[in-house]
mmCIF file of C-alpha atoms in Angstrom:
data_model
loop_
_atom_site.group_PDB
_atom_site.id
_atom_site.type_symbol
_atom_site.label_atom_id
_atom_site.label_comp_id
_atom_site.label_asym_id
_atom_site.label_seq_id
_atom_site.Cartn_x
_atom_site.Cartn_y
_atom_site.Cartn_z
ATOM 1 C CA UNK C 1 15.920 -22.704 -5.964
ATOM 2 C CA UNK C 2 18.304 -22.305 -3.228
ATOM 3 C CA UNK C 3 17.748 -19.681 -0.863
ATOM 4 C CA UNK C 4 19.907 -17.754 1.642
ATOM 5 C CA UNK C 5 18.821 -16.233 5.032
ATOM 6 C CA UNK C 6 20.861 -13.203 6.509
ATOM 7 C CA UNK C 7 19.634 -11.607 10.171
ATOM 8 C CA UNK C 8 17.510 -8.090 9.658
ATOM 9 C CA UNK C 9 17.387 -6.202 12.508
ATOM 10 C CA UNK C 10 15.475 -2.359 12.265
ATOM 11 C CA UNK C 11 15.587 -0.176 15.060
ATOM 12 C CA UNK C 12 13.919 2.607 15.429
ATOM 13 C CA UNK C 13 12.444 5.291 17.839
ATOM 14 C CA UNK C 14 9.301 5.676 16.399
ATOM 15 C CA UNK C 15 6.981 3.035 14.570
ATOM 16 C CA UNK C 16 9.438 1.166 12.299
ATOM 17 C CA UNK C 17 7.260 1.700 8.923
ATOM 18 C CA UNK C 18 9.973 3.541 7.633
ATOM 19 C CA UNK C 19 12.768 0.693 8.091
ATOM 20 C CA UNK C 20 10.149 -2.209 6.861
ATOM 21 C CA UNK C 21 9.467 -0.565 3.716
ATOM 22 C CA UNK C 22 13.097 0.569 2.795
ATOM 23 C CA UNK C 23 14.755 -2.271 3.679
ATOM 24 C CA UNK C 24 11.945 -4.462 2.248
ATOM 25 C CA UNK C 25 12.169 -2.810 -0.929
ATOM 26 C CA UNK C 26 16.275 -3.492 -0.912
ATOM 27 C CA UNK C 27 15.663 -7.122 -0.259
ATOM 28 C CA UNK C 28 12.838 -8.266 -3.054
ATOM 29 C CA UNK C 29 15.844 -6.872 -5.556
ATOM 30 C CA UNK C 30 17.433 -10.372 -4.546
ATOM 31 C CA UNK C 31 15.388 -13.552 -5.340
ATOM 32 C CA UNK C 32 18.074 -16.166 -3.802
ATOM 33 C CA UNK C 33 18.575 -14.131 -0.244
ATOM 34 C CA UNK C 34 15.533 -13.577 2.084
ATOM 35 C CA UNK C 35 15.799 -11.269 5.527
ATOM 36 C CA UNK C 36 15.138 -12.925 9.186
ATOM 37 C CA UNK C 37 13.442 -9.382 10.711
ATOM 38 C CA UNK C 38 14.111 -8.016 13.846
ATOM 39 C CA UNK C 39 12.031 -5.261 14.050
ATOM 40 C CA UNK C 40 12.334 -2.945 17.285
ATOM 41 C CA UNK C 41 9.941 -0.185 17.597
ATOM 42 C CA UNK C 42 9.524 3.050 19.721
ATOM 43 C CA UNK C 43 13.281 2.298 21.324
ATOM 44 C CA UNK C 44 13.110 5.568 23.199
ATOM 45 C CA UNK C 45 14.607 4.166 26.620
ATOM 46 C CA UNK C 46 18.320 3.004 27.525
ATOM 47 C CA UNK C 47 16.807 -0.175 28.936
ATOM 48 C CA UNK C 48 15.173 -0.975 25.754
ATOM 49 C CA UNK C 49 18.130 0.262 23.660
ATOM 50 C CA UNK C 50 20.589 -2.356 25.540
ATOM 51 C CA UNK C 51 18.034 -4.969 25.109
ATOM 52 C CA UNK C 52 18.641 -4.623 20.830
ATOM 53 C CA UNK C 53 21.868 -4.359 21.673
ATOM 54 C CA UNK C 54 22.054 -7.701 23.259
ATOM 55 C CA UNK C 55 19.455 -9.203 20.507
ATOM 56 C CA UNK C 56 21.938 -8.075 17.755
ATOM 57 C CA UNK C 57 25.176 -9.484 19.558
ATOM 58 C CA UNK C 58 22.378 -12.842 19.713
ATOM 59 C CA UNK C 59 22.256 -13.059 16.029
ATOM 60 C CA UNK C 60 24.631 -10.816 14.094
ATOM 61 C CA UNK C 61 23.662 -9.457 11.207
ATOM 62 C CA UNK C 62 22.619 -6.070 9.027
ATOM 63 C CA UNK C 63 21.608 -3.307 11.053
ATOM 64 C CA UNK C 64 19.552 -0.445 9.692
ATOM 65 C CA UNK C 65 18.243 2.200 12.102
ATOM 66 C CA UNK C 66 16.149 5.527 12.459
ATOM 67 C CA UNK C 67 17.311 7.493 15.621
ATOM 68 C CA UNK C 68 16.987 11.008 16.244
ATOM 69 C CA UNK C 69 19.030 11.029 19.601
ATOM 70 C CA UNK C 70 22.792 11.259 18.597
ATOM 71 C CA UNK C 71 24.045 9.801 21.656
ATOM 72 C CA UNK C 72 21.988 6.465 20.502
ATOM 73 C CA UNK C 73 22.794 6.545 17.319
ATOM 74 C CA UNK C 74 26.765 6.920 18.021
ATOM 75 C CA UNK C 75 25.883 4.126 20.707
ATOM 76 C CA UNK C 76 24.361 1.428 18.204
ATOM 77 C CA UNK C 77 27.365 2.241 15.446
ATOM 78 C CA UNK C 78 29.691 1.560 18.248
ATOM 79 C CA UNK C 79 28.473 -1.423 19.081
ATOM 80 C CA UNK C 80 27.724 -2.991 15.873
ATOM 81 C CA UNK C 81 31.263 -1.555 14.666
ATOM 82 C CA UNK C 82 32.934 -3.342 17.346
ATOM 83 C CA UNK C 83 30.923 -6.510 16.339
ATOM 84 C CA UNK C 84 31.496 -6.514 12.871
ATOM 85 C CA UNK C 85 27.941 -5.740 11.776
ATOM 86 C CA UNK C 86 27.053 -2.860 8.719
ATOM 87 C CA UNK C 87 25.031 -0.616 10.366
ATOM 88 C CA UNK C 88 23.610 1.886 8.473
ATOM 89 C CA UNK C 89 21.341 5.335 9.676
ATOM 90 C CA UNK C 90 18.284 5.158 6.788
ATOM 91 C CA UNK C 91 17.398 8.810 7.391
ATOM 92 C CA UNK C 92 20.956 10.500 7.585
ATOM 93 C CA UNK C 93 21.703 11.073 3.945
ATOM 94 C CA UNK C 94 18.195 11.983 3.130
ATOM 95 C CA UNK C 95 18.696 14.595 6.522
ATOM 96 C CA UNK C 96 21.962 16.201 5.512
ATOM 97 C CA UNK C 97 20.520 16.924 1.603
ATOM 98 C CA UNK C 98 17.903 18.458 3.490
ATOM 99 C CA UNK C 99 20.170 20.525 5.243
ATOM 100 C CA UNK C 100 22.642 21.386 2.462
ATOM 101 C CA UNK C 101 19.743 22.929 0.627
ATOM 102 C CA UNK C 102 18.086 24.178 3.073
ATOM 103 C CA UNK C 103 20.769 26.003 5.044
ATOM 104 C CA UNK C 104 20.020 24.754 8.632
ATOM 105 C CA UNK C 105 19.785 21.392 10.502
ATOM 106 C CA UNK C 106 16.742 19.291 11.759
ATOM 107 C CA UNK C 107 15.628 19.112 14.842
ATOM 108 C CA UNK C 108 15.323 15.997 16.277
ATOM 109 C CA UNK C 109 11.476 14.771 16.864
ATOM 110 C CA UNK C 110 11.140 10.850 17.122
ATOM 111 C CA UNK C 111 8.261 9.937 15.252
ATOM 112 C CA UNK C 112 7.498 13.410 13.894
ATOM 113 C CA UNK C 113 5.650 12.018 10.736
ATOM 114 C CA UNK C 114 3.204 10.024 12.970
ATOM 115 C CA UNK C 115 1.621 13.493 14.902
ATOM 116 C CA UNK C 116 -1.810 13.978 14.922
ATOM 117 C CA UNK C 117 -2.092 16.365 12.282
ATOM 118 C CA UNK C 118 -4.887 17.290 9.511
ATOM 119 C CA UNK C 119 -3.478 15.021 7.203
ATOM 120 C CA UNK C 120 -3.618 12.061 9.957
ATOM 121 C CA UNK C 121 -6.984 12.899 9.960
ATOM 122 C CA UNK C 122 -7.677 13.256 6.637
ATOM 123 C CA UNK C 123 -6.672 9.382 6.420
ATOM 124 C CA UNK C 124 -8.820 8.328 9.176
ATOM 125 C CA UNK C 125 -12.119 9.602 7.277
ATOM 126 C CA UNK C 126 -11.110 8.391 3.852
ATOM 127 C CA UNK C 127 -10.299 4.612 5.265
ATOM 128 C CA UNK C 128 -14.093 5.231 7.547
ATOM 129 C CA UNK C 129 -15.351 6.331 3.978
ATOM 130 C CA UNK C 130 -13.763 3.719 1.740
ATOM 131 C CA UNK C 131 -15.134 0.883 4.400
ATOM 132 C CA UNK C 132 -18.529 1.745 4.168
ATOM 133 C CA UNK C 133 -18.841 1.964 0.323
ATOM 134 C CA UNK C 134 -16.918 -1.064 -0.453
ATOM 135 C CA UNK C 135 -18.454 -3.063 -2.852
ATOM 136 C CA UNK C 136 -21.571 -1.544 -3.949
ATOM 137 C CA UNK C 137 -22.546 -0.633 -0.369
ATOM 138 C CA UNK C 138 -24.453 2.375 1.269
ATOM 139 C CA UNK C 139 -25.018 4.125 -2.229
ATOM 140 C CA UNK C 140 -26.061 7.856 -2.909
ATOM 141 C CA UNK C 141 -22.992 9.495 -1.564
ATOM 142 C CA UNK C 142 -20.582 8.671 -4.576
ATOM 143 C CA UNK C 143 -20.284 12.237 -5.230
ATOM 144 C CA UNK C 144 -17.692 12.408 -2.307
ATOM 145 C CA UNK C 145 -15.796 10.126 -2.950
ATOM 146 C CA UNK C 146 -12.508 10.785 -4.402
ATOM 147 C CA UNK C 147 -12.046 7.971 -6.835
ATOM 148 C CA UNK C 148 -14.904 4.962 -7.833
ATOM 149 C CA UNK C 149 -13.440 1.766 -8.881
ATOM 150 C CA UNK C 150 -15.532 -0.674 -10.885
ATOM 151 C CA UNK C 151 -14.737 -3.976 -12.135
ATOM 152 C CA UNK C 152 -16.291 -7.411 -12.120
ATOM 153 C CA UNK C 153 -15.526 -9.790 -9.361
ATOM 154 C CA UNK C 154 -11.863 -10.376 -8.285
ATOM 155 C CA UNK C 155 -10.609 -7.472 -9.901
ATOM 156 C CA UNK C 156 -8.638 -6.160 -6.405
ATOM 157 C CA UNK C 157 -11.157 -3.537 -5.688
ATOM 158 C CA UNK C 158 -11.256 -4.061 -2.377
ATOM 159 C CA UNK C 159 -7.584 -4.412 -1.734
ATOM 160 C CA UNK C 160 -6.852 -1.211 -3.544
ATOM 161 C CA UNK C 161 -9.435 0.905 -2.185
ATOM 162 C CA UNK C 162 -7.897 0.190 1.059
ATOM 163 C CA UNK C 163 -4.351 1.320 -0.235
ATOM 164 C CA UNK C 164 -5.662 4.592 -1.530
ATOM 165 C CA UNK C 165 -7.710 4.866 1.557
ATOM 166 C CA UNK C 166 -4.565 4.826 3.383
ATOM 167 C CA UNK C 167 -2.671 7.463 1.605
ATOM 168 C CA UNK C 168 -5.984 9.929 2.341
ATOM 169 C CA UNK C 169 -8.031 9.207 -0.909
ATOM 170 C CA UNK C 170 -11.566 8.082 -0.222
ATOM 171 C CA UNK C 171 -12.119 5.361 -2.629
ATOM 172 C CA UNK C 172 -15.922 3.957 -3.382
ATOM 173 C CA UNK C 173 -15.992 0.283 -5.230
ATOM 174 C CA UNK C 174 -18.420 -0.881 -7.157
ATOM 175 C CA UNK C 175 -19.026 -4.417 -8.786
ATOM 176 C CA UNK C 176 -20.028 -5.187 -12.123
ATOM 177 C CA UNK C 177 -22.444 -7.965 -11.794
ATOM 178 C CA UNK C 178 -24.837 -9.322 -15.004
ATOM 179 C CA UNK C 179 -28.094 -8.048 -15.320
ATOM 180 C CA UNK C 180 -27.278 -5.868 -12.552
ATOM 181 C CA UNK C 181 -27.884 -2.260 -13.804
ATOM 182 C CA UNK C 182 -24.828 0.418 -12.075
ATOM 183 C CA UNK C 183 -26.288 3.000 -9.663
ATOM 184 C CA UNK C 184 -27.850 5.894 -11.644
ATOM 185 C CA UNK C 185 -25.478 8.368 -9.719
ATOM 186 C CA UNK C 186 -22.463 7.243 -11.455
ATOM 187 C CA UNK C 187 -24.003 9.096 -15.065
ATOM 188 C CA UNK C 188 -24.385 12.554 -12.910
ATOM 189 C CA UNK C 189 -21.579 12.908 -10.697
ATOM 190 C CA UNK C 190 -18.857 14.952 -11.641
ATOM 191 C CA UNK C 191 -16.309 15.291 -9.047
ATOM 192 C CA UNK C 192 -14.756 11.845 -8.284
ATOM 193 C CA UNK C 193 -12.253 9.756 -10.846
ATOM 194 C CA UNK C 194 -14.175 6.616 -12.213
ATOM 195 C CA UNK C 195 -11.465 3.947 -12.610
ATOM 196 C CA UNK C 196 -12.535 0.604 -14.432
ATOM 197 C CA UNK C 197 -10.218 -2.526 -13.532
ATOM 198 C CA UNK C 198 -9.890 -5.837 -15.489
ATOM 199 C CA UNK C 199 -7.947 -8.980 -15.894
ATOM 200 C CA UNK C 200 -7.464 -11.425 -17.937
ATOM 201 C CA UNK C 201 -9.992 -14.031 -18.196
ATOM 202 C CA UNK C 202 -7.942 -16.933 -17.529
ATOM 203 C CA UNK C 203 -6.296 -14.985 -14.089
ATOM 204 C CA UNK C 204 -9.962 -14.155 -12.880
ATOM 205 C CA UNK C 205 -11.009 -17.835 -13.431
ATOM 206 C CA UNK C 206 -8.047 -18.980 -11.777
ATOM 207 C CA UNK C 207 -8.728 -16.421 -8.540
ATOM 208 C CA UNK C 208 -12.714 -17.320 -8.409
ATOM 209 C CA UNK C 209 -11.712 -20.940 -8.691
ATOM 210 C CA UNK C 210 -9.138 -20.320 -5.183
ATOM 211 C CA UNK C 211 -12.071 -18.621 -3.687
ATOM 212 C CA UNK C 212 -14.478 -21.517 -4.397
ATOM 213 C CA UNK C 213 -12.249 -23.926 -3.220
ATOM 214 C CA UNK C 214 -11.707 -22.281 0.132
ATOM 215 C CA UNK C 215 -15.777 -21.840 0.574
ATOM 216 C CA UNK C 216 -16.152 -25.201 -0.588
ATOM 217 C CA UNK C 217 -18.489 -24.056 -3.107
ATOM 218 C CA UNK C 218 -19.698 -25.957 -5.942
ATOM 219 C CA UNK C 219 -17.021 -24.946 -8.905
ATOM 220 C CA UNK C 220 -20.211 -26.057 -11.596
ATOM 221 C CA UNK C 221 -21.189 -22.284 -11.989
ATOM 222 C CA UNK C 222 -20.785 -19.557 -14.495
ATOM 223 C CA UNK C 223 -19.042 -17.607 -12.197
ATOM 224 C CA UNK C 224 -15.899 -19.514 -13.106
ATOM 225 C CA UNK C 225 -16.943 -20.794 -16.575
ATOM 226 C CA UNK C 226 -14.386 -19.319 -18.844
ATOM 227 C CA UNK C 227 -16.723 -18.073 -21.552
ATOM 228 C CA UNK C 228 -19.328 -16.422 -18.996
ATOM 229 C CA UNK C 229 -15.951 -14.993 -17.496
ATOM 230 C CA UNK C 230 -14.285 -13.571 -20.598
ATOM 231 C CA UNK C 231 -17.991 -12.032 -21.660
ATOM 232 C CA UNK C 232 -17.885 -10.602 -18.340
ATOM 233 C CA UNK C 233 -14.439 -9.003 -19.133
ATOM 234 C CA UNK C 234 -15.738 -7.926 -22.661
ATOM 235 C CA UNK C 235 -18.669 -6.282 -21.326
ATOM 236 C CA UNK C 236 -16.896 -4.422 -18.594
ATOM 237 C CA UNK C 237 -14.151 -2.983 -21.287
ATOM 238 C CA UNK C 238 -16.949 -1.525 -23.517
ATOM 239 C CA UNK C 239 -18.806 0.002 -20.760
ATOM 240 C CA UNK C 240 -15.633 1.815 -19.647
ATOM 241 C CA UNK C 241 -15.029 2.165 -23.346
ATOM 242 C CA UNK C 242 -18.606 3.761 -23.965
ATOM 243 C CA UNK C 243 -18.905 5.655 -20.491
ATOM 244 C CA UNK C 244 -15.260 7.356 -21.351
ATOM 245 C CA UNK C 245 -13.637 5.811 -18.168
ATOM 246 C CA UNK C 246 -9.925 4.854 -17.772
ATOM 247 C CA UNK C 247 -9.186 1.279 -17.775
ATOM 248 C CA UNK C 248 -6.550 -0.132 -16.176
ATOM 249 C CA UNK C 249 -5.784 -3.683 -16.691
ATOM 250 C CA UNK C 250 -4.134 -5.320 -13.258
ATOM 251 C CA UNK C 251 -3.476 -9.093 -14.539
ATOM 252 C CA UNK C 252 0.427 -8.486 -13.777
ATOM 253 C CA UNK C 253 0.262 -5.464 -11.800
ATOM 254 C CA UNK C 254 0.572 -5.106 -7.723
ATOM 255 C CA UNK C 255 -1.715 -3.183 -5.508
ATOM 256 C CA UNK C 256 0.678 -0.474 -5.291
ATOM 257 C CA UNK C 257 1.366 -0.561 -9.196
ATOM 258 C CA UNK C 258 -2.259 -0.367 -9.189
ATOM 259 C CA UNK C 259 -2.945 2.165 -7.026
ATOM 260 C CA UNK C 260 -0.126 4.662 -8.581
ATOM 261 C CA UNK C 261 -1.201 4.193 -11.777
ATOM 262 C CA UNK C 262 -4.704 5.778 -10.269
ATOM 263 C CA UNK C 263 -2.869 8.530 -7.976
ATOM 264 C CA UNK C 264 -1.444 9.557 -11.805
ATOM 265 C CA UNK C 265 -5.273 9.579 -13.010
ATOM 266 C CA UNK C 266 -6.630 11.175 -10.227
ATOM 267 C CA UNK C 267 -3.885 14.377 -10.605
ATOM 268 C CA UNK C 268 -4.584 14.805 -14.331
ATOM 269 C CA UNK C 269 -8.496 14.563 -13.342
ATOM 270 C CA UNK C 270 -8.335 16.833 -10.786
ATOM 271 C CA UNK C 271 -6.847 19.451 -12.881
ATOM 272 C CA UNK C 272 -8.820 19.264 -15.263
ATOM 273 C CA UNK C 273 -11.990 19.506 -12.818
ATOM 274 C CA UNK C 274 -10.440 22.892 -11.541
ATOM 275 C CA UNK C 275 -9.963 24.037 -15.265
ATOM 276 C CA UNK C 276 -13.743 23.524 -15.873
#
């Protein structure tokens, strides 16, 4: 397939996340047309402002920007007008609903969202949390945790636990592993959302046979023997099944898919536990 590049450039007074993920979510809607980033953060000076300035005039292209200083912003629409670049302000439309509903304007704070508040905090101890019991490790605090994942190996545990961990929700993981009997806490605690994750067979062989591969591991192994895999599978779905555990099957689904699809659990759990 053919593909066409284009010039990216985000500018912003703060840390850029805001620009990557917007404008990263714009450009996976087009699967011929991938971005060249130029990603400028914490442009809070006029020497560092003239230096995008000179970077964009370098390699024209689409601008998209978060500045809370007017006097930049009317600076960098200039310029880019004048150059015959779109330019576009990510956070102005979202700004001036605020402020029709509201009744009053912002006040400009670059990086405002990044202070160290309680919830910054609150992320800090769930990623500290979610580190130390990743798979199956430092047991007998479960009843903390905020959600458990289980699932056999290469079921994105890991990976997800991290991306919940990151939005403040301490996330324990825990692996289903033959003849390996789950810790007893799991039948007594009450507070945390137990989340069971599968695949297909044939994706989990697939994954454990790239793993192998990159240990340089002998491949002659149950651990990627499609039967043992899809008994694995079996076994895991009727111990969710039995247990009463939601089961959410990840074989086409993203982290983020994944991980929404839990934040949804984890509200209708926790309102439940506050019913009871």
């Amino acid at each position: 397939m053919h593909r066409n590049y284009f010039h990216l450039h985000l500018v912003s007074d703060a840390t850029g996340e805001t620009l990557i993920a917007v404008s990263r979510a714009a450009a996976a809607q087009y699967e011929t047309v991938s971005a060249i980033e130029h990603v400028y953060p914490l442009v809070r000076s006029e020497a560092q402002l003239a230096r995008v300035l000179a970077e964009i005039e370098a390699s024209p292209g689409v601008v998209l920007y978060t500045l809370v200083e007017p006097e930049w912003s009317q600076r960098l629409e200039t310029f880019c007008r004048e150059l015959g670049c779109p330019c576009l302000s990510v956070l102005n439309p979202v700004l001036a609903l605020f402020q029709s509903y509201l009744g009053q304007a912002s006040a400009p704070r670059p990086g405002a969202q990044h202070v160290l508040n309680a919830e910054y905090f609150r992320r800090i101890d769930a990623m500290n949390y979610t580190l130390l019991h990743d798979d199956g490790q430092l047991g007998g605090d479960l009843e903390s945790a905020d959600v458990i994942l289980v699932g056999i190996s290469r079921t994105s545990k890991t990976p997800t636990s991290i991306y919940l961990a990151n939005r403040g929700i301490k996330t324990a993981n825990i692996p289903l592993v033959p003849q390996v009997p789950l810790p007893a806490e799991l039948d007594h605690i009450r507070k945390p959302l137990i989340v069971g994750l599968v695949a297909s067979p044939d994706r989990i062989v697939q994954i454990r046979q790239n793993r192998l591969l990159s240990l340089k591991a002998d491949d002659e192994t149950p651990y990627v023997d499609p039967a043992s895999v899809a008994d694995e599978v079996a076994q895991s779905r009727r111990l969710c099944a039995r247990k009463g555990w939601p089961v959410i099957d990840v074989t086409r689904r993203s982290i983020e898919e994944t991980a929404a699809s839990i934040l949804d659990l984890l509200r209708d759990h926790r309102m439940k536990f506050i019913a009871t």
